[in-house]
Short mmCIF file of C-alpha atoms and ligand atoms in Angstrom, two decimals:
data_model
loop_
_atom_site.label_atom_id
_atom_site.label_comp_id
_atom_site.label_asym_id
_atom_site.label_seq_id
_atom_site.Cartn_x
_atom_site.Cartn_y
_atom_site.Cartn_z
CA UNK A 716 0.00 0.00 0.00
CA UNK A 717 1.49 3.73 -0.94
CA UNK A 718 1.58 6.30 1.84
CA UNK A 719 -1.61 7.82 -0.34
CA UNK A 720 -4.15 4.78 -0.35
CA UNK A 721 -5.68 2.76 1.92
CA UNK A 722 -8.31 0.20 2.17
CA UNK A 723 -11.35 0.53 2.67
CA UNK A 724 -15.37 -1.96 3.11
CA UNK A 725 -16.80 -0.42 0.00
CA UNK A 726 -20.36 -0.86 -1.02
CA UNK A 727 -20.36 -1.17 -4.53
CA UNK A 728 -23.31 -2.67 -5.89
CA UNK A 729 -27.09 -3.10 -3.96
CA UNK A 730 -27.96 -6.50 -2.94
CA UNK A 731 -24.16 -7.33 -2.78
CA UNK A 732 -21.33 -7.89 0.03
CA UNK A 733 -19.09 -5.74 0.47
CA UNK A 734 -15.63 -5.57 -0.71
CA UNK A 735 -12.22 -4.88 0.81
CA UNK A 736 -10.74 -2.36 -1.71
CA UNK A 737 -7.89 0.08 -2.26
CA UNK A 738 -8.61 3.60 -2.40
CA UNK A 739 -7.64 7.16 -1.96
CA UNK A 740 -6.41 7.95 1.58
CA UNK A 741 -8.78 11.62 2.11
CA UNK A 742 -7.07 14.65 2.91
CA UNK A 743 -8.54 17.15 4.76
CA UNK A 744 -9.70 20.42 3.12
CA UNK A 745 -11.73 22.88 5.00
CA UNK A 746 -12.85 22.04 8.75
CA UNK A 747 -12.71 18.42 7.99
CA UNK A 748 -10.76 16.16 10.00
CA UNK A 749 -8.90 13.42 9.24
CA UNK A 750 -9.27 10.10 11.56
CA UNK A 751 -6.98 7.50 11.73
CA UNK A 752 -9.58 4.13 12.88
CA UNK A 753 -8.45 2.41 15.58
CA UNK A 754 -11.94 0.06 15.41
CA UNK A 755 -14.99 0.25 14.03
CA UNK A 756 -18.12 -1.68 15.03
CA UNK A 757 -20.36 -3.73 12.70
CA UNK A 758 -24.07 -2.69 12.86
CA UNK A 759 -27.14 -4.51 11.79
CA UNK A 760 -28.58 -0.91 9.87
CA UNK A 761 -25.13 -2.26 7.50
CA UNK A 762 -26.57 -5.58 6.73
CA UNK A 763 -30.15 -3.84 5.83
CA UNK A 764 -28.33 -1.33 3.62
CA UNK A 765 -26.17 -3.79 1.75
CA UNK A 766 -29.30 -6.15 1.29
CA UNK A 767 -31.78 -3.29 0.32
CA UNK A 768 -32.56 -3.18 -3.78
CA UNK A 769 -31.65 -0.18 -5.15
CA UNK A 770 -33.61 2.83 -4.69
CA UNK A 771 -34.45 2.08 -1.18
CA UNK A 772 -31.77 4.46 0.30
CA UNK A 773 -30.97 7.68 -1.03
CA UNK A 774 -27.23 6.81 -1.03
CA UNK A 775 -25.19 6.79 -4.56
CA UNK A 776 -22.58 3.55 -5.01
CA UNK A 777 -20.14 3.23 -4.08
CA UNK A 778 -19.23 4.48 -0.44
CA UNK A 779 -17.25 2.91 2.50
CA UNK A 780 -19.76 1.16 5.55
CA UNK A 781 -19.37 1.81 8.99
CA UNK A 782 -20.91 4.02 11.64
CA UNK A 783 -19.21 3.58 14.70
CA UNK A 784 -16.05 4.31 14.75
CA UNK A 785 -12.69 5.62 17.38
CA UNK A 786 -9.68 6.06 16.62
CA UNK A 787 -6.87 9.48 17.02
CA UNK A 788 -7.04 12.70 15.11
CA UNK A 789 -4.37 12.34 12.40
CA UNK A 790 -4.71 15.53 10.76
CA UNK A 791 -6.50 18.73 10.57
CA UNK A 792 -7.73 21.00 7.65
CA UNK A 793 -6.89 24.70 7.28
CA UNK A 794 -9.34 25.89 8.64
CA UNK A 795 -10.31 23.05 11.02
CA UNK A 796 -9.70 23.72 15.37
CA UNK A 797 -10.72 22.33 18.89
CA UNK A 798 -8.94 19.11 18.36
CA UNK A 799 -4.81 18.20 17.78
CA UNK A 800 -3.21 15.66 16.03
CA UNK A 801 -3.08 12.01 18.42
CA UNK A 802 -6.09 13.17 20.38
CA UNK A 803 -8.16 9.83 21.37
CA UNK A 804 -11.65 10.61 19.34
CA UNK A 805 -15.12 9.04 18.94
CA UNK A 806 -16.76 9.99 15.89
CA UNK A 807 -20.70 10.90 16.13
CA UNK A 808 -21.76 9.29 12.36
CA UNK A 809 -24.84 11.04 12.26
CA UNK A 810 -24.06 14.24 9.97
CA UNK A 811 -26.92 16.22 9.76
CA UNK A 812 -27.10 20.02 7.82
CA UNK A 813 -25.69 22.16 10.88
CA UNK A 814 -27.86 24.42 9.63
CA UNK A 815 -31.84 23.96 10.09
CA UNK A 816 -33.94 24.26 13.52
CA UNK A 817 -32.80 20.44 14.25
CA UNK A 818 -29.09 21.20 13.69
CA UNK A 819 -29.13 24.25 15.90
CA UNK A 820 -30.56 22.73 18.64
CA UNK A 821 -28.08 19.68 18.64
CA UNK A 822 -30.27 17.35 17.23
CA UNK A 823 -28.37 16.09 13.98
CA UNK A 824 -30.39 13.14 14.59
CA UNK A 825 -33.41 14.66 13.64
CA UNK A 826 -31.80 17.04 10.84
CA UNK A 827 -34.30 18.06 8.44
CA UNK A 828 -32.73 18.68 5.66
CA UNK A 829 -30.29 15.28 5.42
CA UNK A 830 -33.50 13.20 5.98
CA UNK A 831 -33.93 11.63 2.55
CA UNK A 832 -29.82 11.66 1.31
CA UNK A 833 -26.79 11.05 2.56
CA UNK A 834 -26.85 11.56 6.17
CA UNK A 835 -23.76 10.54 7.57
CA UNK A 836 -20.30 8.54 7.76
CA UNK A 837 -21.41 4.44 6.30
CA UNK A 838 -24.89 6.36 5.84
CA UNK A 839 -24.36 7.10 1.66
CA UNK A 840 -20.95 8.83 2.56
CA UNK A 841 -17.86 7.14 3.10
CA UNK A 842 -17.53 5.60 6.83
CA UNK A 843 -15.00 4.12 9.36
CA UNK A 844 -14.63 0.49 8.34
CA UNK A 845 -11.32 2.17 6.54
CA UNK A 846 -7.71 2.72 7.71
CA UNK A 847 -9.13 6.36 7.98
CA UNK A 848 -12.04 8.35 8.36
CA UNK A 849 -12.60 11.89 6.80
CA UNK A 850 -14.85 13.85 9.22
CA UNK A 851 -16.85 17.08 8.50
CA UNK A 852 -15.97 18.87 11.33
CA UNK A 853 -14.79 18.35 14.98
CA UNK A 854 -18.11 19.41 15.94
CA UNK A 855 -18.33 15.57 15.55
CA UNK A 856 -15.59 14.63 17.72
CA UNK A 857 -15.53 13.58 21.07
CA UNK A 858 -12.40 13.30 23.46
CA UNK A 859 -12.47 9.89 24.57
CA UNK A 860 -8.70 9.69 26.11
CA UNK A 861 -8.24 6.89 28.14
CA UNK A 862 -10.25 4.67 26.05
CA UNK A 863 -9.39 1.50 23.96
CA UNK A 864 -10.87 2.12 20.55
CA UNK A 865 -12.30 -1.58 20.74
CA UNK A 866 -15.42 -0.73 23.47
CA UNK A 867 -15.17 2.50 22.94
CA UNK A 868 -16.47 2.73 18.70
CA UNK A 869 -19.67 0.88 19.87
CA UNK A 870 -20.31 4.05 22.48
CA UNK A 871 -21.06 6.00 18.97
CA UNK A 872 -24.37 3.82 17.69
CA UNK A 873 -25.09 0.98 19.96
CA UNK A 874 -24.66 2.64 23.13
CA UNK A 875 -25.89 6.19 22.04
CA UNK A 876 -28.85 5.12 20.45
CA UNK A 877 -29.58 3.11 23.40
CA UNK A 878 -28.83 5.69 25.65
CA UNK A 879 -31.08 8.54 23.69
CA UNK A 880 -33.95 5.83 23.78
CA UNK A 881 -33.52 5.44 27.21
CA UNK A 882 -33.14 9.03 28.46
CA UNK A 883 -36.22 9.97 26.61
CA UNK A 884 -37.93 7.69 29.06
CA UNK A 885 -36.57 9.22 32.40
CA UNK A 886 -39.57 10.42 33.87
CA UNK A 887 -41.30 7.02 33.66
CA UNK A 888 -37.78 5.40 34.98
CA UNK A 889 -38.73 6.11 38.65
CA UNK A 890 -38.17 3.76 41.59
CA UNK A 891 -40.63 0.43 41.97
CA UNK A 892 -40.92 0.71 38.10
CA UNK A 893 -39.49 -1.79 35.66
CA UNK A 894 -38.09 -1.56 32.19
CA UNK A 895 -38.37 -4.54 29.49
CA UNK A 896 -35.44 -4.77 26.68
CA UNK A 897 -36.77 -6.82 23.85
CA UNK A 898 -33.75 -8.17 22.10
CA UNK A 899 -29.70 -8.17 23.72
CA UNK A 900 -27.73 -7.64 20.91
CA UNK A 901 -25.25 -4.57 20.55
CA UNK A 902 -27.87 -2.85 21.15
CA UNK A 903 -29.78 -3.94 23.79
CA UNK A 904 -26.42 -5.20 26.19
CA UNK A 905 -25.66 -1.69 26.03
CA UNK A 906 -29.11 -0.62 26.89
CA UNK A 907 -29.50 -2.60 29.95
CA UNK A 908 -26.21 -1.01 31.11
CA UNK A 909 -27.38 2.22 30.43
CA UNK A 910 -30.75 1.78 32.18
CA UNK A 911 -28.90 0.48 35.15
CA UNK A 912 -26.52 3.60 35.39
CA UNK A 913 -28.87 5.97 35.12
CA UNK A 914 -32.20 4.48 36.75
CA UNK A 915 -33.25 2.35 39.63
CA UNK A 916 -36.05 0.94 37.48
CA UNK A 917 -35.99 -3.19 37.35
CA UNK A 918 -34.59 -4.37 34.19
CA UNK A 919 -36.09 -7.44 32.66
CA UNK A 920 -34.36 -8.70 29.22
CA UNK A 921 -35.56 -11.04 26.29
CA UNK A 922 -33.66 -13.12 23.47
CA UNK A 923 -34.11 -15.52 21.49
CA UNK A 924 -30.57 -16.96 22.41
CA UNK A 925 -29.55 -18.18 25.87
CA UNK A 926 -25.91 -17.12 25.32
CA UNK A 927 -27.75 -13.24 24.74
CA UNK A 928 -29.58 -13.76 28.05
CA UNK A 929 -26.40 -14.55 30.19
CA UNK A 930 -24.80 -11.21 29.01
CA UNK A 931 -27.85 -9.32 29.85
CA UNK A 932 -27.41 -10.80 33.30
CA UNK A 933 -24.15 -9.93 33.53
CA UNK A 934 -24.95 -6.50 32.37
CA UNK A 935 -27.41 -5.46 34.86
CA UNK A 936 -30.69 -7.16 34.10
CA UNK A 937 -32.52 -8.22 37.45
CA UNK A 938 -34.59 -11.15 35.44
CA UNK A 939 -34.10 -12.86 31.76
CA UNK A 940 -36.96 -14.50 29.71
CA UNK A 941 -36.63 -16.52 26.80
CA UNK A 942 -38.55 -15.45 23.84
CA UNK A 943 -39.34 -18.48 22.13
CA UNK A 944 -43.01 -18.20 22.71
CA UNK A 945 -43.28 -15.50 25.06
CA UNK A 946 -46.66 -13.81 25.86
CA UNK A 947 -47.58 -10.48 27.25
CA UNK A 948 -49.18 -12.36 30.14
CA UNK A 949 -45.84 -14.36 30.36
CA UNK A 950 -44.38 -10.91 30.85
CA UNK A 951 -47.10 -9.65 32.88
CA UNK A 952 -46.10 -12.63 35.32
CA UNK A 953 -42.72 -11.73 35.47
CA UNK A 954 -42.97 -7.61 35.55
CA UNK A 955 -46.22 -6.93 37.34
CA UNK A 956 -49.87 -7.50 35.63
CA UNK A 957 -49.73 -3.55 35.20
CA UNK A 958 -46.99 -4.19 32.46
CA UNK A 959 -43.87 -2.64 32.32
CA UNK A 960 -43.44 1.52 32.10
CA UNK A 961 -40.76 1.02 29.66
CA UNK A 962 -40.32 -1.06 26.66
CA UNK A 963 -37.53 -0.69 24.37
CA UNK A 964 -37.82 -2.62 21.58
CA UNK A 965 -34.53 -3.65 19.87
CA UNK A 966 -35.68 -5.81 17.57
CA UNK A 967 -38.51 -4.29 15.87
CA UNK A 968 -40.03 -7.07 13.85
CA UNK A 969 -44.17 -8.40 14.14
CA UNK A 970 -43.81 -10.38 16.85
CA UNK A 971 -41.68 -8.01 19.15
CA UNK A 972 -43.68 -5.29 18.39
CA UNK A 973 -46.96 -7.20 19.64
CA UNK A 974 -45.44 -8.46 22.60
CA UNK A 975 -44.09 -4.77 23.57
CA UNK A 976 -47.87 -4.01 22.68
CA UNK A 977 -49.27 -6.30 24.78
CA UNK A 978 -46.79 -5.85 27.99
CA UNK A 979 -46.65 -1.98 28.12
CA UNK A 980 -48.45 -0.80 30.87
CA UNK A 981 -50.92 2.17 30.90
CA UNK A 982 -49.25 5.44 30.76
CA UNK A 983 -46.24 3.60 29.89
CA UNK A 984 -43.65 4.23 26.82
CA UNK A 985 -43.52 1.84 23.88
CA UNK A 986 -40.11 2.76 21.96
CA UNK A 987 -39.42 1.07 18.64
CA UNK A 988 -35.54 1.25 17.94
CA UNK A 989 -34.74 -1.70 16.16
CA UNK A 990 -35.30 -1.75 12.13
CA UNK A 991 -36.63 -5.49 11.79
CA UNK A 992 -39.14 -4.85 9.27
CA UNK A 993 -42.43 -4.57 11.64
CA UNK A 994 -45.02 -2.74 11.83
CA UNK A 995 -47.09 -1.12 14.84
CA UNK A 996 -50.71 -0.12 14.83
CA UNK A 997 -52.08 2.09 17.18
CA UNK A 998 -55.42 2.46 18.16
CA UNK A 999 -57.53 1.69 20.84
CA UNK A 1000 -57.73 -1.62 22.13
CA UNK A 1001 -54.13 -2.32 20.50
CA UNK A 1002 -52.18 -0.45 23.17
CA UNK A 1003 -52.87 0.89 26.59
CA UNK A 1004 -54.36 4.49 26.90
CA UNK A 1005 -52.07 7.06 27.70
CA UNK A 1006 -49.26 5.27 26.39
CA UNK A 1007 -46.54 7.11 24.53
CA UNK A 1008 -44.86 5.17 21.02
CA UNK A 1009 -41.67 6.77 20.29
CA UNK A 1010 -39.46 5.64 17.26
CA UNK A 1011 -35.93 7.36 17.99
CA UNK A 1012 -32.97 7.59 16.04
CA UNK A 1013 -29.37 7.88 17.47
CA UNK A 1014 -28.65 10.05 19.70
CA UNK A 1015 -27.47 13.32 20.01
CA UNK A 1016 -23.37 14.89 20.01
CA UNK A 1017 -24.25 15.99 24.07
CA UNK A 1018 -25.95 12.49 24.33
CA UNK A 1019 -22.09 10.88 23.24
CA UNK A 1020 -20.12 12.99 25.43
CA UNK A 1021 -22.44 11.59 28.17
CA UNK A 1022 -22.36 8.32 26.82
CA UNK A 1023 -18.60 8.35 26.82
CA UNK A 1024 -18.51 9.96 30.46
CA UNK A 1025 -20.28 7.17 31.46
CA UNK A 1026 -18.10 5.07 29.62
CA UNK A 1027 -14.82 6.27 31.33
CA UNK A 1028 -16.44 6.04 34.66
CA UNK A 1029 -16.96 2.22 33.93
CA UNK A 1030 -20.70 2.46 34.37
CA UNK A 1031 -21.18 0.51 30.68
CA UNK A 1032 -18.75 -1.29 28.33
CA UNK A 1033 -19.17 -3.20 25.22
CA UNK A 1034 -18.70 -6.92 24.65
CA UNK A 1035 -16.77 -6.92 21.33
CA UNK A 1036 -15.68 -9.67 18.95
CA UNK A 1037 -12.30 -8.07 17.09
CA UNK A 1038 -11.94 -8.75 13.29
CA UNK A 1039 -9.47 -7.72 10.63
CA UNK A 1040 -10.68 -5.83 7.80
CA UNK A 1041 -10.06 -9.63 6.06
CA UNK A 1042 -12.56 -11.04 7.96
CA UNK A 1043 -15.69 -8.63 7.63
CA UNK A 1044 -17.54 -10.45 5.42
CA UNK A 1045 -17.51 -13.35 7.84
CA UNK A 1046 -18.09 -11.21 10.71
CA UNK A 1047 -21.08 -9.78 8.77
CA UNK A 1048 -22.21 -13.28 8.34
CA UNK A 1049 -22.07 -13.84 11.94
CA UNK A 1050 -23.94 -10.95 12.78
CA UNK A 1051 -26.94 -11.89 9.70
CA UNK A 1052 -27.31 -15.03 11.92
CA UNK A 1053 -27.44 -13.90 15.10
CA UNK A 1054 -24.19 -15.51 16.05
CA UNK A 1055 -22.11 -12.15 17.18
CA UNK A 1056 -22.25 -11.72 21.17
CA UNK A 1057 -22.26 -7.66 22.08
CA UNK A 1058 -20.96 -6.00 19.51
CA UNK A 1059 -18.57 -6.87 16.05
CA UNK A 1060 -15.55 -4.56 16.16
CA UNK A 1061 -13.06 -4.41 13.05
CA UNK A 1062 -9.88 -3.38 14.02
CA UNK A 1063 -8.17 -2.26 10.00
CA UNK A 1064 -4.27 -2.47 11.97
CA UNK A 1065 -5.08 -6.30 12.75
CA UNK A 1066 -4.52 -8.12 9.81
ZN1 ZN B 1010 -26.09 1.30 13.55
ZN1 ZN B 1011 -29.91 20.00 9.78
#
C-alpha cells in the first residue's frame, strides 16, 4: 500500500457484500478532520443497507460502511480547530445540515434537511470500516482519552442510540418501576447497562438466544426470559400484571412489536428502535391508553459525550468480537445469523 491509499469496506453494488478495496487515503480540506480508525463496530442498519434493492436508500454507489467508529485525530484541515493531532476521538456518524432548527438545537439526529440523502459517515458517505475516516468537522468529535478504541467505537451507535432511547424515558424510569429490553444484541447489552446507570427501574431482558440472556445478566438485568413463545401475560407474570413503564424494543419485527404491545403498561412508553421490518398499529384496544410510542434515532453529540462519560467512569462497556478488515464479510455473516455476542468490532491495523 502507498503512503496515499488505503483500504477501505466499499459498497459497490445493492444486494451485494461488500468488498475490501484500495482507495484514496482523504485529505482534509476545510474544517474536515482526518481520523486514523483504531476500530470500528459492525451494525445490523449495514446488513439492511447492503441487502436493500436499489432505490431504497438515497445513497449513490459506491461508499465505504461503517458508523461507529474511534480512533486518534491524524490531521487537521486549514481551517479546522478544537482538536490536535493524536487526540483519542469518537466519531458521532450522524451528519446532519448544521444548519436547520434540528441542527441548531443539537439534534443532527433529527436534521431536516439530510433526511432523505446522505446523512452521515457508512450512511451514503464514506464511513469508518477504513484505515481512515474523513470527518466534516470536529463538531463531531468527542475526546475519549483513556479509552481502547475496541469498546469505545460501539459508544457511537449501539450505546448512544440506546442511551437517547432510554433518556427519553426518564420520567417514567422512577423507583418500583421496571423496564423490558426486547432483544440483547449490541444494542440492547448496552441498553440494559445504560438503564442500570442511570435508573433504579428493574430491568427485565428477552432473546431468542440463551448465550444473549447470560450477558444481559451480567450487564445489569434483574430477570431474563426466553422469547421463544413468550406472551404479554408471560411478561405480565414476570414484571407486574400492570406491564412494564418502559419497553424498548430492539428488535422491531411483528412479533416483538406485539409483545411490547401487549406488555406496556398504561401510561407507559412503547419505543421502537430496532429496524426489523415490523409494523405497529395504534389504536384503541391495541395499546394501553395514555401510552406514549416513540421511534428514535441515534442520539445526540451531548448524548455521546455523556455516553462516553459514562463510559470512562466504567458504568457501561461493550462486549466486542475483534476482526481484521479480512474477515468482515464473515463477521457480517455472523452478525446476519445472530451468532455475534455484544458488539462486532473491526480493528483495520489487525490483519
Ligand atoms: Zn447502527
Ligand atoms: Zn440540519
Amino acid at each position: 500500500m502507498s503512503a496515499t491509499t488505503m483500504r477501505a469496506v466499499r459498497l459497490t453494488e445493492w444486494q451485494s457484500d461488500p468488498v475490501v478495496a484500495e482507495v484514496p487515503r482523504p485529505e482534509p480540506r476545510g474544517s474536515e478532520v482526518l481520523v486514523e480508525v483504531g476500530a470500528a463496530g459492525l451494525c445490523r442498519s449495514d446488513i439492511h443497507i447492503m441487502s436493500a434493492p436499489p432505490g431504497a436508500y438515497p445513497y449513490t454507489l459506491p461508499f465505504t460502511l461503517g458508523h461507529e467508529t474511534a480512533g486518534r485525530v491524524a490531521a487537521l484541515g486549514p481551517g479546522a480547530s478544537g482538536v490536535e493531532v493524536g487526540d483519542a476521538v469518537v466519531v458521532y456518524s450522524r451528519w446532519g445540515c448544521g444548519a436547520c432548527w434540528q441542527c441548531a438545537n443539537g439534534r443532527d439526529n433529527a436534521c431536516a434537511r439530510t433526511q432523505y440523502g446522505p446523512h452521515g459517515g457508512g450512511l451514503g458517505r464514506d464511513g469508518g470500516l477504513a484505515e481512515y475516516l474523513l470527518v466534516p468537522s470536529a463538531h463531531y468529535l468527542v475526546p475519549a482519552p483513556g479509552l481502547d478504541p475496541v469498546p469505545a467505537a460501539p459508544l457511537t451507535d449501539a450505546a448512544l442510540t440506546s442511551y437517547h432511547a432510554a433518556k427519553l424515558s426518564l420520567a417514567q424510569l422512577r423507583p418500583g418501576s421496571t423496564a423490558l429490553v426486547l432483544g440483547v444484541g449490541g444494542l440492547g447489552h448496552m441498553a440494559v447497562q445504560v438503564l442500570k446507570a442511570i435508573s433504579s427501574a428493574r430491568i427485565v431482558a428477552v432473546d431468542v438466544r440463551d448465550a444473549a440472556l447470560e450477558l444481559a445478566r451480567s450487564a445489569g438485568a434483574d430477570a431474563v426470559l426466553r422469547a421463544d413463545g413468550l406472551t404479554p401475560d408471560d411478561v405480565r407474570a414476570e414484571v407486574g400484571s400492570d406491564g412494564a413503564n418502559v419497553v424498548l424494543d430492539f428488535v422491531g419485527n411483528n412479533a416483538t412489536l406485539a409483545l411490547a404491545a401487549g406488555s406496556v403498561a398504561q401510561g407507559g412508553d412503547l419505543t421502537f428502535v430496532g429496524r426489523g421490518g415490523g409494523e405497529l398499529r395504534v389504536a384503541p384496544g391495541l395499546i394501553p391508553y395514555e401510552s406514549t410510542v416513540r421511534m428514535p434515532t441515534w442520539g445526540t453529540v451531548p448524548e455521546l459525550a455523556e455516553v462516553v462519560a459514562l463510559a470512562r467512569s466504567g458504568a457501561i462497556h461493550s462486549e466486542a468480537e475483534v476482526y481484521g478488515m479480512d474477515d468482515v464479510l464473515s463477521a457480517y455473516g455472523k452478525l446476519r445469523h445472530g451468532d455475534v455476542l455484544g458488539r462486532a468490532v473491526v480493528v483495520p491495523g489487525r490483519d
